[in-house]
């Protein structure tokens, strides 16, 4: 489960991510997962690509370009047939207008604005577990993620991601 949040909401999002800990559930929370010196964009794109759910935390802060980019990546993955659920989660002080004015408007949101942290964790846990249990299982093929000096083939499209800017430059 990939957590996307505004840094203004980091404390609340961290509590929710840690509260999801359960057998078979890994919550990707960037502050806990990215080591100093790593290329953070690459780590985040890879984690999002392999996630089965995106919990998109919405607080009072407007959506940044980077957060919109992460949402777009998840939407593109869905369009390509990858089973990633998108769960907008309204945090305390969230502005519903942010959800209504974005691509998140197409998804039913989880309203966590009322109640304490324990109740929010329980509701998020139930939602995420339901999403993960209902999502189709993806059979992983044992293969190297690099094709070496050979060109990518159509059946390797799932490995060819994160290169949009380079492809755009080549096309121009």
C-alpha atoms as a PDB file:
ATOM      1  CA  UNK A   1       0.000   0.000   0.000  1.00  0.00           C
ATOM      2  CA  UNK A   2       1.545   3.274  -1.157  1.00  0.00           C
ATOM      3  CA  UNK A   3       0.902   6.342   1.035  1.00  0.00           C
ATOM      4  CA  UNK A   4       0.853   9.733  -0.656  1.00  0.00           C
ATOM      5  CA  UNK A   5       0.509  12.748   1.601  1.00  0.00           C
ATOM      6  CA  UNK A   6       1.361  16.406   1.964  1.00  0.00           C
ATOM      7  CA  UNK A   7       4.283  17.067   4.257  1.00  0.00           C
ATOM      8  CA  UNK A   8       1.933  19.232   6.338  1.00  0.00           C
ATOM      9  CA  UNK A   9       0.004  16.017   7.055  1.00  0.00           C
ATOM     10  CA  UNK A  10       3.056  13.808   7.615  1.00  0.00           C
ATOM     11  CA  UNK A  11       2.366  13.133  11.290  1.00  0.00           C
ATOM     12  CA  UNK A  12      -1.230  11.975  10.734  1.00  0.00           C
ATOM     13  CA  UNK A  13      -0.302   9.988   7.616  1.00  0.00           C
ATOM     14  CA  UNK A  14       2.556   8.297   9.479  1.00  0.00           C
ATOM     15  CA  UNK A  15       0.209   7.166  12.254  1.00  0.00           C
ATOM     16  CA  UNK A  16      -2.168   5.716   9.648  1.00  0.00           C
ATOM     17  CA  UNK A  17       0.604   3.955   7.709  1.00  0.00           C
ATOM     18  CA  UNK A  18       2.067   2.380  10.835  1.00  0.00           C
ATOM     19  CA  UNK A  19      -1.415   1.374  11.964  1.00  0.00           C
ATOM     20  CA  UNK A  20      -1.914  -0.655   8.788  1.00  0.00           C
ATOM     21  CA  UNK A  21       0.831  -3.095   9.764  1.00  0.00           C
ATOM     22  CA  UNK A  22      -0.664  -6.542   9.377  1.00  0.00           C
ATOM     23  CA  UNK A  23       0.452  -9.885   7.969  1.00  0.00           C
ATOM     24  CA  UNK A  24       0.744  -9.542   4.214  1.00  0.00           C
ATOM     25  CA  UNK A  25       0.377  -5.737   4.216  1.00  0.00           C
ATOM     26  CA  UNK A  26       3.332  -3.451   3.646  1.00  0.00           C
ATOM     27  CA  UNK A  27       2.680   0.282   3.822  1.00  0.00           C
ATOM     28  CA  UNK A  28       5.198   2.245   1.756  1.00  0.00           C
ATOM     29  CA  UNK A  29       5.829   5.499   3.599  1.00  0.00           C
ATOM     30  CA  UNK A  30       8.622   7.464   1.963  1.00  0.00           C
ATOM     31  CA  UNK A  31      10.193   8.811   5.178  1.00  0.00           C
ATOM     32  CA  UNK A  32      10.692   5.244   6.416  1.00  0.00           C
ATOM     33  CA  UNK A  33      11.710   3.672   3.104  1.00  0.00           C
ATOM     34  CA  UNK A  34      14.158   6.006   1.375  1.00  0.00           C
ATOM     35  CA  UNK A  35      17.732   5.847   2.620  1.00  0.00           C
ATOM     36  CA  UNK A  36      20.076   8.828   2.445  1.00  0.00           C
ATOM     37  CA  UNK A  37      21.816   8.926  -0.916  1.00  0.00           C
ATOM     38  CA  UNK A  38      19.107   7.039  -2.801  1.00  0.00           C
ATOM     39  CA  UNK A  39      17.432   8.590  -5.828  1.00  0.00           C
ATOM     40  CA  UNK A  40      14.110   9.308  -4.161  1.00  0.00           C
ATOM     41  CA  UNK A  41      12.085   9.766  -7.350  1.00  0.00           C
ATOM     42  CA  UNK A  42      13.153   6.370  -8.675  1.00  0.00           C
ATOM     43  CA  UNK A  43      12.378   4.669  -5.352  1.00  0.00           C
ATOM     44  CA  UNK A  44       8.939   6.284  -5.187  1.00  0.00           C
ATOM     45  CA  UNK A  45       8.057   5.428  -8.799  1.00  0.00           C
ATOM     46  CA  UNK A  46       9.168   1.826  -8.302  1.00  0.00           C
ATOM     47  CA  UNK A  47       7.175   1.479  -5.073  1.00  0.00           C
ATOM     48  CA  UNK A  48       4.077   2.987  -6.652  1.00  0.00           C
ATOM     49  CA  UNK A  49       4.434   0.686  -9.649  1.00  0.00           C
ATOM     50  CA  UNK A  50       4.469  -2.397  -7.418  1.00  0.00           C
ATOM     51  CA  UNK A  51       1.693  -1.283  -5.046  1.00  0.00           C
ATOM     52  CA  UNK A  52      -1.784  -2.741  -5.161  1.00  0.00           C
ATOM     53  CA  UNK A  53      -3.356   0.277  -3.467  1.00  0.00           C
ATOM     54  CA  UNK A  54      -2.679   4.007  -3.272  1.00  0.00           C
ATOM     55  CA  UNK A  55      -3.935   5.743  -0.137  1.00  0.00           C
ATOM     56  CA  UNK A  56      -4.020   9.367  -1.240  1.00  0.00           C
ATOM     57  CA  UNK A  57      -4.208  11.441   1.944  1.00  0.00           C
ATOM     58  CA  UNK A  58      -5.978  14.781   1.516  1.00  0.00           C
ATOM     59  CA  UNK A  59      -5.567  17.481   4.134  1.00  0.00           C
ATOM     60  CA  UNK A  60      -5.913  21.242   4.004  1.00  0.00           C
ATOM     61  CA  UNK A  61      -2.881  21.781   1.740  1.00  0.00           C
ATOM     62  CA  UNK A  62      -3.424  22.094  -2.020  1.00  0.00           C
ATOM     63  CA  UNK A  63      -2.124  19.277  -4.218  1.00  0.00           C
ATOM     64  CA  UNK A  64       1.490  19.798  -5.266  1.00  0.00           C
ATOM     65  CA  UNK A  65       2.780  19.009  -8.737  1.00  0.00           C
ATOM     66  CA  UNK A  66       4.645  15.993  -7.379  1.00  0.00           C
ATOM     67  CA  UNK A  67       1.479  14.606  -5.730  1.00  0.00           C
ATOM     68  CA  UNK A  68      -0.483  15.117  -8.943  1.00  0.00           C
ATOM     69  CA  UNK A  69       2.331  13.302 -10.792  1.00  0.00           C
ATOM     70  CA  UNK A  70       2.062  10.315  -8.415  1.00  0.00           C
ATOM     71  CA  UNK A  71      -1.720  10.246  -8.868  1.00  0.00           C
ATOM     72  CA  UNK A  72      -1.297  10.388 -12.645  1.00  0.00           C
ATOM     73  CA  UNK A  73       1.132   7.437 -12.513  1.00  0.00           C
ATOM     74  CA  UNK A  74      -1.423   5.395 -10.565  1.00  0.00           C
ATOM     75  CA  UNK A  75      -4.176   6.314 -13.044  1.00  0.00           C
ATOM     76  CA  UNK A  76      -1.935   5.343 -15.978  1.00  0.00           C
ATOM     77  CA  UNK A  77      -1.198   1.998 -14.296  1.00  0.00           C
ATOM     78  CA  UNK A  78      -4.946   1.370 -14.006  1.00  0.00           C
ATOM     79  CA  UNK A  79      -5.417   2.240 -17.681  1.00  0.00           C
ATOM     80  CA  UNK A  80      -2.744  -0.337 -18.575  1.00  0.00           C
ATOM     81  CA  UNK A  81      -4.646  -2.988 -16.636  1.00  0.00           C
ATOM     82  CA  UNK A  82      -2.634  -3.057 -13.403  1.00  0.00           C
ATOM     83  CA  UNK A  83      -4.915  -3.660 -10.422  1.00  0.00           C
ATOM     84  CA  UNK A  84      -4.113  -0.643  -8.248  1.00  0.00           C
ATOM     85  CA  UNK A  85      -6.933   0.704  -6.111  1.00  0.00           C
ATOM     86  CA  UNK A  86      -7.020   4.430  -5.420  1.00  0.00           C
ATOM     87  CA  UNK A  87      -8.417   5.393  -2.015  1.00  0.00           C
ATOM     88  CA  UNK A  88      -8.681   9.126  -1.308  1.00  0.00           C
ATOM     89  CA  UNK A  89      -8.555   9.527   2.483  1.00  0.00           C
ATOM     90  CA  UNK A  90      -9.844  12.802   3.903  1.00  0.00           C
ATOM     91  CA  UNK A  91      -7.737  13.722   6.928  1.00  0.00           C
ATOM     92  CA  UNK A  92      -8.739  16.182   9.679  1.00  0.00           C
ATOM     93  CA  UNK A  93      -9.010  19.720   8.256  1.00  0.00           C
ATOM     94  CA  UNK A  94      -9.356  18.301   4.722  1.00  0.00           C
ATOM     95  CA  UNK A  95     -10.953  20.468   2.079  1.00  0.00           C
ATOM     96  CA  UNK A  96     -13.478  18.437   0.041  1.00  0.00           C
ATOM     97  CA  UNK A  97     -12.949  20.905  -2.795  1.00  0.00           C
ATOM     98  CA  UNK A  98      -9.476  19.458  -3.332  1.00  0.00           C
ATOM     99  CA  UNK A  99     -10.999  16.054  -4.055  1.00  0.00           C
ATOM    100  CA  UNK A 100     -13.852  17.428  -6.139  1.00  0.00           C
ATOM    101  CA  UNK A 101     -11.478  19.540  -8.243  1.00  0.00           C
ATOM    102  CA  UNK A 102      -9.112  16.709  -9.163  1.00  0.00           C
ATOM    103  CA  UNK A 103      -9.007  13.263 -10.732  1.00  0.00           C
ATOM    104  CA  UNK A 104      -9.818  11.922  -7.245  1.00  0.00           C
ATOM    105  CA  UNK A 105     -13.433  12.977  -7.796  1.00  0.00           C
ATOM    106  CA  UNK A 106     -13.994   9.710  -9.705  1.00  0.00           C
ATOM    107  CA  UNK A 107     -13.307   7.634  -6.578  1.00  0.00           C
ATOM    108  CA  UNK A 108     -15.314   7.124  -3.406  1.00  0.00           C
ATOM    109  CA  UNK A 109     -13.361   8.686  -0.579  1.00  0.00           C
ATOM    110  CA  UNK A 110     -12.764   7.507   2.959  1.00  0.00           C
ATOM    111  CA  UNK A 111     -13.722  10.294   5.365  1.00  0.00           C
ATOM    112  CA  UNK A 112     -11.382  10.230   8.383  1.00  0.00           C
ATOM    113  CA  UNK A 113     -12.107  13.778   9.520  1.00  0.00           C
ATOM    114  CA  UNK A 114     -14.033  12.761  12.629  1.00  0.00           C
ATOM    115  CA  UNK A 115     -13.135  10.360  15.397  1.00  0.00           C
ATOM    116  CA  UNK A 116      -9.809   9.586  16.978  1.00  0.00           C
ATOM    117  CA  UNK A 117      -6.706   8.017  15.483  1.00  0.00           C
ATOM    118  CA  UNK A 118      -7.691   4.493  16.569  1.00  0.00           C
ATOM    119  CA  UNK A 119     -11.034   4.752  14.776  1.00  0.00           C
ATOM    120  CA  UNK A 120      -9.348   6.182  11.666  1.00  0.00           C
ATOM    121  CA  UNK A 121      -6.792   3.343  11.622  1.00  0.00           C
ATOM    122  CA  UNK A 122      -9.554   0.755  12.010  1.00  0.00           C
ATOM    123  CA  UNK A 123     -11.642   2.250   9.178  1.00  0.00           C
ATOM    124  CA  UNK A 124      -8.600   2.567   6.903  1.00  0.00           C
ATOM    125  CA  UNK A 125      -7.510  -0.988   7.724  1.00  0.00           C
ATOM    126  CA  UNK A 126     -10.962  -2.394   6.860  1.00  0.00           C
ATOM    127  CA  UNK A 127     -11.025  -0.411   3.612  1.00  0.00           C
ATOM    128  CA  UNK A 128      -7.524  -1.408   2.514  1.00  0.00           C
ATOM    129  CA  UNK A 129      -7.998  -5.075   3.440  1.00  0.00           C
ATOM    130  CA  UNK A 130     -11.233  -5.133   1.445  1.00  0.00           C
ATOM    131  CA  UNK A 131      -9.481  -3.569  -1.522  1.00  0.00           C
ATOM    132  CA  UNK A 132      -6.532  -5.968  -1.344  1.00  0.00           C
ATOM    133  CA  UNK A 133      -8.726  -9.041  -0.965  1.00  0.00           C
ATOM    134  CA  UNK A 134     -10.968  -8.100  -3.872  1.00  0.00           C
ATOM    135  CA  UNK A 135      -8.136  -7.120  -6.220  1.00  0.00           C
ATOM    136  CA  UNK A 136      -7.143  -9.776  -8.731  1.00  0.00           C
ATOM    137  CA  UNK A 137      -3.865 -11.468  -7.951  1.00  0.00           C
ATOM    138  CA  UNK A 138      -1.046 -10.656 -10.325  1.00  0.00           C
ATOM    139  CA  UNK A 139       1.084 -13.580 -11.348  1.00  0.00           C
ATOM    140  CA  UNK A 140       4.707 -12.539 -11.242  1.00  0.00           C
ATOM    141  CA  UNK A 141       6.962 -13.900 -13.912  1.00  0.00           C
ATOM    142  CA  UNK A 142      10.452 -14.787 -12.697  1.00  0.00           C
ATOM    143  CA  UNK A 143      12.635 -12.667 -14.952  1.00  0.00           C
ATOM    144  CA  UNK A 144      15.261  -9.993 -14.792  1.00  0.00           C
ATOM    145  CA  UNK A 145      13.897  -6.422 -14.966  1.00  0.00           C
ATOM    146  CA  UNK A 146      16.590  -5.459 -17.490  1.00  0.00           C
ATOM    147  CA  UNK A 147      16.756  -6.649 -21.078  1.00  0.00           C
ATOM    148  CA  UNK A 148      20.389  -5.690 -21.515  1.00  0.00           C
ATOM    149  CA  UNK A 149      21.304  -4.315 -24.922  1.00  0.00           C
ATOM    150  CA  UNK A 150      18.174  -5.712 -26.555  1.00  0.00           C
ATOM    151  CA  UNK A 151      15.147  -3.549 -27.301  1.00  0.00           C
ATOM    152  CA  UNK A 152      12.085  -3.855 -25.082  1.00  0.00           C
ATOM    153  CA  UNK A 153       9.329  -5.993 -26.598  1.00  0.00           C
ATOM    154  CA  UNK A 154       5.592  -5.485 -26.149  1.00  0.00           C
ATOM    155  CA  UNK A 155       5.344  -8.293 -23.574  1.00  0.00           C
ATOM    156  CA  UNK A 156       7.878  -6.368 -21.435  1.00  0.00           C
ATOM    157  CA  UNK A 157       5.810  -3.154 -21.299  1.00  0.00           C
ATOM    158  CA  UNK A 158       5.414  -3.530 -17.528  1.00  0.00           C
ATOM    159  CA  UNK A 159       9.194  -3.078 -17.199  1.00  0.00           C
ATOM    160  CA  UNK A 160       9.359   0.026 -19.373  1.00  0.00           C
ATOM    161  CA  UNK A 161       8.211   2.874 -17.160  1.00  0.00           C
ATOM    162  CA  UNK A 162       9.612   6.070 -15.721  1.00  0.00           C
ATOM    163  CA  UNK A 163      11.124   7.088 -19.039  1.00  0.00           C
ATOM    164  CA  UNK A 164       8.406   9.396 -20.296  1.00  0.00           C
ATOM    165  CA  UNK A 165      10.629  12.498 -20.410  1.00  0.00           C
ATOM    166  CA  UNK A 166      13.339  10.665 -22.372  1.00  0.00           C
ATOM    167  CA  UNK A 167      10.816   9.217 -24.830  1.00  0.00           C
ATOM    168  CA  UNK A 168       9.242  12.663 -25.300  1.00  0.00           C
ATOM    169  CA  UNK A 169      12.670  14.181 -25.998  1.00  0.00           C
ATOM    170  CA  UNK A 170      13.438  11.445 -28.525  1.00  0.00           C
ATOM    171  CA  UNK A 171      10.116  11.962 -30.276  1.00  0.00           C
ATOM    172  CA  UNK A 172      10.752  15.716 -30.573  1.00  0.00           C
END
